[in-house]
Short mmCIF file of C-alpha atoms in Angstrom, two decimals:
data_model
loop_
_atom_site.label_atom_id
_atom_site.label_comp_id
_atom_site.label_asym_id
_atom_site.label_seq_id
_atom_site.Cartn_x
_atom_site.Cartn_y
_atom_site.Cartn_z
CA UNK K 202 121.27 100.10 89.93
CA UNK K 203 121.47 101.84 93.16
CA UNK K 204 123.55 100.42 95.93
CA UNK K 205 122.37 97.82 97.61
CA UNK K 206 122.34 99.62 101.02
CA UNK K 207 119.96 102.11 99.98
CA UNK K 208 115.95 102.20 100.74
CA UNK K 209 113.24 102.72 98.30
CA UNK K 210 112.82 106.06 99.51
CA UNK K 211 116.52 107.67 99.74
CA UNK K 212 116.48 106.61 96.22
CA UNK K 213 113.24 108.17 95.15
CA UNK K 214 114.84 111.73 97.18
CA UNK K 215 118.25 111.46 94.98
CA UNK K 216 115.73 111.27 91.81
CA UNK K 217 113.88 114.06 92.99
CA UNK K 218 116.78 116.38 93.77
CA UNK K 219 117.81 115.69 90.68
CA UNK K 220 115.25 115.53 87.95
CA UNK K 221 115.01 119.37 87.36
CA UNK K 222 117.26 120.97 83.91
CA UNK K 223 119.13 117.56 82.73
CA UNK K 224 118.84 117.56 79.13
CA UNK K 225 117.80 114.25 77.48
CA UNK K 226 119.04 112.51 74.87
CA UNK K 227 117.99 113.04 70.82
CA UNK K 228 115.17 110.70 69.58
CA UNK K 229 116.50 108.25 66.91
CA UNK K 230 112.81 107.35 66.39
CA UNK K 231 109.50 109.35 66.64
CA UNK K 232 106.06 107.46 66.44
CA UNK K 233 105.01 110.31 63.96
CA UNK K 234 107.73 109.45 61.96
CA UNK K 235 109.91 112.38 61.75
CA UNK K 236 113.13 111.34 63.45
CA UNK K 237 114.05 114.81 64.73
CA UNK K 238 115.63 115.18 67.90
CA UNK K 239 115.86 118.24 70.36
CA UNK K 240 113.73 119.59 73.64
CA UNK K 241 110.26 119.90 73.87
CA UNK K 242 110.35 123.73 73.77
CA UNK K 243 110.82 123.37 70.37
CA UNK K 244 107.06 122.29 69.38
CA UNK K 245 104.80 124.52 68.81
CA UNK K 246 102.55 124.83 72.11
CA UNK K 247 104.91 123.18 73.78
CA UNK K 248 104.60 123.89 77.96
CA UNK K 249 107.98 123.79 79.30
CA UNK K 250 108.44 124.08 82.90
CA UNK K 251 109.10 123.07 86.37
CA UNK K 252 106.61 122.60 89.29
CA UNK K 253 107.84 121.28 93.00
CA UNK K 254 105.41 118.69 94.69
CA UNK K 255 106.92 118.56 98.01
CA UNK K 256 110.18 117.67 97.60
CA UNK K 257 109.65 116.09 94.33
CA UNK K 258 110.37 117.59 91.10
CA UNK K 259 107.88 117.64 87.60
CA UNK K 260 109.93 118.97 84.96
CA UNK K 261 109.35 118.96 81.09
CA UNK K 262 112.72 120.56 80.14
CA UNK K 263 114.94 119.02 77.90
CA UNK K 264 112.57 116.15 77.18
CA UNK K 265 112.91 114.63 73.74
CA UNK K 266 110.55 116.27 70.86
CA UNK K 267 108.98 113.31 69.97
CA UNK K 268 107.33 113.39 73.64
CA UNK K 269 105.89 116.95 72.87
CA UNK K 270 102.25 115.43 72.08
CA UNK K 271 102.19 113.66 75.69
CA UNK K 272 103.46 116.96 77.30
CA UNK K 273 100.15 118.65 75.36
CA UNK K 274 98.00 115.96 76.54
CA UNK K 275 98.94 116.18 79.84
CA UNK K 276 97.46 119.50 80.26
CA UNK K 277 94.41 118.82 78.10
CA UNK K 278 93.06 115.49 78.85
CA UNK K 279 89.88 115.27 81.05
CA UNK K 280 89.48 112.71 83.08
CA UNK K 281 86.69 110.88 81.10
CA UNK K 282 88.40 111.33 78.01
CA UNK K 283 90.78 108.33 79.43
CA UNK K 284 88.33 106.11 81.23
CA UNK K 285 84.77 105.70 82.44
CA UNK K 286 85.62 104.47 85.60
CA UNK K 287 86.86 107.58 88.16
CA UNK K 288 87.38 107.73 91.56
CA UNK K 289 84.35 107.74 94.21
CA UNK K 290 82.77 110.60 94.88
CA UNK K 291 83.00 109.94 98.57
CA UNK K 292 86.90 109.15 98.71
CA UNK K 293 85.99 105.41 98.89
CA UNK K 294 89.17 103.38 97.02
CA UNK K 295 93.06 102.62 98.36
CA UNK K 296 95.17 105.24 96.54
CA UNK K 297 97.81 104.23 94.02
CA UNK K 298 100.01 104.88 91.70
CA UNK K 299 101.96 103.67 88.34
CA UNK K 300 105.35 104.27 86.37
CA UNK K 301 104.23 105.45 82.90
CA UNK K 302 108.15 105.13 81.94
CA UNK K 303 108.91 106.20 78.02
CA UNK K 304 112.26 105.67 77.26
CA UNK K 305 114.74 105.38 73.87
CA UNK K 306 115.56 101.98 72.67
CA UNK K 307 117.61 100.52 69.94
CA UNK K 308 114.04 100.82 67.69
CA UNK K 309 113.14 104.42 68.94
CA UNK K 310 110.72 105.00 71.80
CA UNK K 311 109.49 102.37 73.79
CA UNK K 312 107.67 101.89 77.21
CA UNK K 313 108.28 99.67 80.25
CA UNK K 314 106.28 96.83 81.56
CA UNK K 315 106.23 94.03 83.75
CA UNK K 316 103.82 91.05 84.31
CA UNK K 317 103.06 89.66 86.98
CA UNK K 318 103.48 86.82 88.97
CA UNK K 319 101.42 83.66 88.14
CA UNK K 320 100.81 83.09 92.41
CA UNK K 321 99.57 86.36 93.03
CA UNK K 322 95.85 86.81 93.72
CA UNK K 323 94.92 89.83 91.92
CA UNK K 324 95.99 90.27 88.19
CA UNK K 325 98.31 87.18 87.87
CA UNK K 326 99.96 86.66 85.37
CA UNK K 327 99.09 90.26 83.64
CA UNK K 328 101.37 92.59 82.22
CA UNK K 329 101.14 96.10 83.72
CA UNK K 330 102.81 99.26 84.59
CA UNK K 331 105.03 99.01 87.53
CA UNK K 332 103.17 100.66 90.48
CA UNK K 333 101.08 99.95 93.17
CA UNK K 334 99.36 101.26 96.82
CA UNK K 335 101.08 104.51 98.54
CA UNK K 336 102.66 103.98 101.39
CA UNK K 337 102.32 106.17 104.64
CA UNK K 338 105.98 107.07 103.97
CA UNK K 339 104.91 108.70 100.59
CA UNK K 340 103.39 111.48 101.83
CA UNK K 341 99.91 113.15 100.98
CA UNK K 342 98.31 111.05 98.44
CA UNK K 343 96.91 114.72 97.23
CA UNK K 344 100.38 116.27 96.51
CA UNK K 345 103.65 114.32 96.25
CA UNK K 346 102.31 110.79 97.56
CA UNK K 347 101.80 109.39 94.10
CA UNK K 348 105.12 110.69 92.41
CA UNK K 349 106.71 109.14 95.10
CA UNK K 350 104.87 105.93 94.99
CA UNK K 351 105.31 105.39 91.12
CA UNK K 352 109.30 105.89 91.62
CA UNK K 353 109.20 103.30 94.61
CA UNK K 354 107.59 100.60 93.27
CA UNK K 355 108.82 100.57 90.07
CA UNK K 356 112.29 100.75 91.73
CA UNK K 357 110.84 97.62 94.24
CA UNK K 358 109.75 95.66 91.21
CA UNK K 359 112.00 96.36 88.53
CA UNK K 360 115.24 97.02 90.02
CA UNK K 361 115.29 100.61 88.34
CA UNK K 362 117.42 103.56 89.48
CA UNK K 363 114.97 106.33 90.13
CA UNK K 364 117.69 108.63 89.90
CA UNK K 365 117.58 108.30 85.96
CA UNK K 366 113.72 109.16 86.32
CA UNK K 367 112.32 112.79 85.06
CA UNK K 368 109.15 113.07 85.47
CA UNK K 369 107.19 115.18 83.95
CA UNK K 370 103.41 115.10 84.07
CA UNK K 371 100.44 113.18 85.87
CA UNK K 372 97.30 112.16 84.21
CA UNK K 373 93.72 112.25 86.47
CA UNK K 374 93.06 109.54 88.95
CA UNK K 375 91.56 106.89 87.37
CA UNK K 376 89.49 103.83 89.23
CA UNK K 377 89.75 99.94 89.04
CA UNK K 378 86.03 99.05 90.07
CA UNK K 379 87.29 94.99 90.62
CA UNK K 380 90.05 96.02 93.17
CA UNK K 381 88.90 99.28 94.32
CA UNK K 382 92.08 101.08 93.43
CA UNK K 383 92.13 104.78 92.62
CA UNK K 384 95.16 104.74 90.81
CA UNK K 385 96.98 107.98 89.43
CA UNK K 386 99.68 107.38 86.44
CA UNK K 387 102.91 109.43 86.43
CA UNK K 388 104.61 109.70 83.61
CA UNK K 389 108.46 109.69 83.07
CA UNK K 390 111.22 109.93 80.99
CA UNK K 391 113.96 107.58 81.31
CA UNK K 392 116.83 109.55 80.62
CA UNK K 393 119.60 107.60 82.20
CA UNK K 394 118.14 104.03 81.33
CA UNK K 395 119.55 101.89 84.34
CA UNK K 396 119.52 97.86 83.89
CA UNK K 397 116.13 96.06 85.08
CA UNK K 398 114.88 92.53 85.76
CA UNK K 399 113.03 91.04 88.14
CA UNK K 400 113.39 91.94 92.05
CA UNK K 401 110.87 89.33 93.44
CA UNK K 402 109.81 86.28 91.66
CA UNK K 403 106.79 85.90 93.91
CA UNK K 404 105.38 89.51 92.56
CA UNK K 405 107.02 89.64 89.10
CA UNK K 406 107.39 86.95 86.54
CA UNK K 407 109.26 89.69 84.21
CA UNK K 408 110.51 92.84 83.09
CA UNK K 409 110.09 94.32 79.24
CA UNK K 410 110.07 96.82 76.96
CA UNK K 411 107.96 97.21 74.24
CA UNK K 412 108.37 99.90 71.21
CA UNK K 413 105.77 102.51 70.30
CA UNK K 414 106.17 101.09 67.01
CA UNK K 415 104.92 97.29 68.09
CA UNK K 416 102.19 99.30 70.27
CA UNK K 417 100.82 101.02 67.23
CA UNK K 418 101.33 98.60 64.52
CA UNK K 419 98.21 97.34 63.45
CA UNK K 420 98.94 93.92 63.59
CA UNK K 421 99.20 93.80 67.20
CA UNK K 422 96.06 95.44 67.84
CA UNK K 423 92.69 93.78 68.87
CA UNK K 424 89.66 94.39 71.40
CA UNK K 425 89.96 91.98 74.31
CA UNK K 426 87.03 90.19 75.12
CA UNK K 427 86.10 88.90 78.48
CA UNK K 428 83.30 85.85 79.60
CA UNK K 429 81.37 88.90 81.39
CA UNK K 430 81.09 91.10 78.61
CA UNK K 431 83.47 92.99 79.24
CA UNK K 432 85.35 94.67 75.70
CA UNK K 433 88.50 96.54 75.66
CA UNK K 434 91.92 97.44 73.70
CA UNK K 435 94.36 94.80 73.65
CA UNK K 436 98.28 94.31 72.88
CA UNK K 437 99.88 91.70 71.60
CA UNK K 438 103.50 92.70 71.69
CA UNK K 439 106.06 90.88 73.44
CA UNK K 440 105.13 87.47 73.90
CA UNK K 441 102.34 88.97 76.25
CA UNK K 442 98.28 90.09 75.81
CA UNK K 443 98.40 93.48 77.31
CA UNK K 444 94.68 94.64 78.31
CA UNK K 445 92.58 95.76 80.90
CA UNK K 446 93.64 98.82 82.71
CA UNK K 447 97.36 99.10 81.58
CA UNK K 448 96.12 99.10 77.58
CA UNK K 449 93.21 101.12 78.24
CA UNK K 450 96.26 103.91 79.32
CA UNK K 451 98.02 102.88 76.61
CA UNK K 452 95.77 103.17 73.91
CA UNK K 453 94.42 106.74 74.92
CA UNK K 454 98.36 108.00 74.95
CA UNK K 455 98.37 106.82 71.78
CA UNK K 456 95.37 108.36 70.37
CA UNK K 457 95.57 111.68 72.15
CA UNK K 458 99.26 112.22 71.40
CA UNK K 459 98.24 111.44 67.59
CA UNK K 460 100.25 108.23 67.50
CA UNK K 461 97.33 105.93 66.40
CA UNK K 462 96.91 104.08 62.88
CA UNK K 463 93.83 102.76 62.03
CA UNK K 464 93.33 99.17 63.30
CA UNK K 465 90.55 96.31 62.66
CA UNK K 466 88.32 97.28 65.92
CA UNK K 467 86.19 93.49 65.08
CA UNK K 468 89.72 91.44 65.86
CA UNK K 469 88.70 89.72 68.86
CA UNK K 470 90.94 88.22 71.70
CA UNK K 471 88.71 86.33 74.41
CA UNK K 472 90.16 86.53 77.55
CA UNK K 473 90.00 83.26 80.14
CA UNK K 474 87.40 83.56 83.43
CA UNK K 475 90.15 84.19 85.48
CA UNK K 476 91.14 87.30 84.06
#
């Protein structure tokens, strides 16, 4: 945890300054099933590299080998190839961002989640990626405001140290047509885990990980259903129904990066009007 006297944003400069050629740790569990450890560079087609945003770093060296599909994907995936929702064409929407955080647990790789509070107005009581709107202190929401605001918030709402944060790619802006967010997902490694919980009760109920191997297990897969007609991938991992935006992410990293096993598309989950 960083110390107590230090912002959001000195915290988010220390990870910055020091995301660039720290080697990660070996993978003890790959969702292709391999269980080889090693950098990135070793895949074939692997990109390995470093680009500056600003003063914040995106570097793919020394990531674990399992994470070699994402680091493909990255530089692949179009923008409807995740989502049929994308930003206005006229720059209408408030700019955001979320933590796509893989790290290593004691059952291989895993991912980090919250959900939110029950009290909250918009998306209570839903589990989701820590992120939310950039701040003016971010910076240009076209260069390093995003990076910035992922590390923030997920430091403001899980208690994370940023400073054990590499990031390494960005996915396309994506759009939330119901809250009129144009939200950009940065993904991370989490190669010095740090401990987590909740900050604030009155934004987070609680703070979880949840394996690749729960995510992609068949059992826990099912479209979500909603009273409007909306359909969509759903989780149940965790004690929690994961849908909406944060599983629509979740299930495209796992189909792109080839993690996906063939689930029963006609298990249905209906989701409550209030969702």
């Amino acid at each position: 945890m960083t110390r107590a006297s230090e912002t959001a944003s000195e915290a988010v400069s220390r990870a910055a300054d020091g995301a660039t050629g720290v080697p990660g740790g070996a993978a003890s569990g790959v969702p292709g099933g391999d269980g080889r450890g090693g950098s990135a560079a070793g895949a074939a087609g692997g990109v390995v590299g470093t680009a500056r945003h600003g003063s914040v770093v995106i570097s793919t060296e020394g990531l674990p080998a399992w994470l070699d599909p994402v680091v493909r994907l990255v530089e692949t995936v179009q923008p409807r190839q995740l989502s049929r929702f994308l930003p206005p064409q006229d720059g209408a929407g408030r700019q955001s961002a979320v933590l796509v955080l893989f790290g290593e647990g004691e059952r291989g790789p895993e991912l980090l989640l919250m959900e939110r509070a029950g009290s909250l107005r918009s998306h209570a009581g839903q589990p989701s990626f820590p992120g939310g709107a950039l701040d003016p202190e971010d910076g240009d929401p076209q260069g390093e405001g995003p990076l910035r605001a992922a590390l923030r918030e997920a430091q403001e709402e899980t208690g994370l140290d940023p400073a054990g944060v590499q990031l390494f790619g960005v996915l396309p802006r994506l759009y939330i047509p119901v809250s009129g967010f144009v939200v950009t997902p940065v993904l991370g490694w989490w190669r010095e885990p740090s401990p987590v919980g909740v900050v604030d009760p009155a934004e987070t109920a609680r703070v979880f990980t949840v394996a690749v191997a729960d995510l992609t297990h068949p059992d826990n897969r099912a479209t979500a259903v909603h009273p409007r007609g909306h359909r969509g991938p759903a989780f149940l991992v965790e004690s929690a129904l994961v849908w909406g935006f944060t599983a629509g992410i979740i299930d495209r990293l796992l189909h792109y990066a080839g993690w996906e096993v063939p689930w029963d598309r006609d298990k249905q989950v209906p989701l409550d009007w209030r969702a």
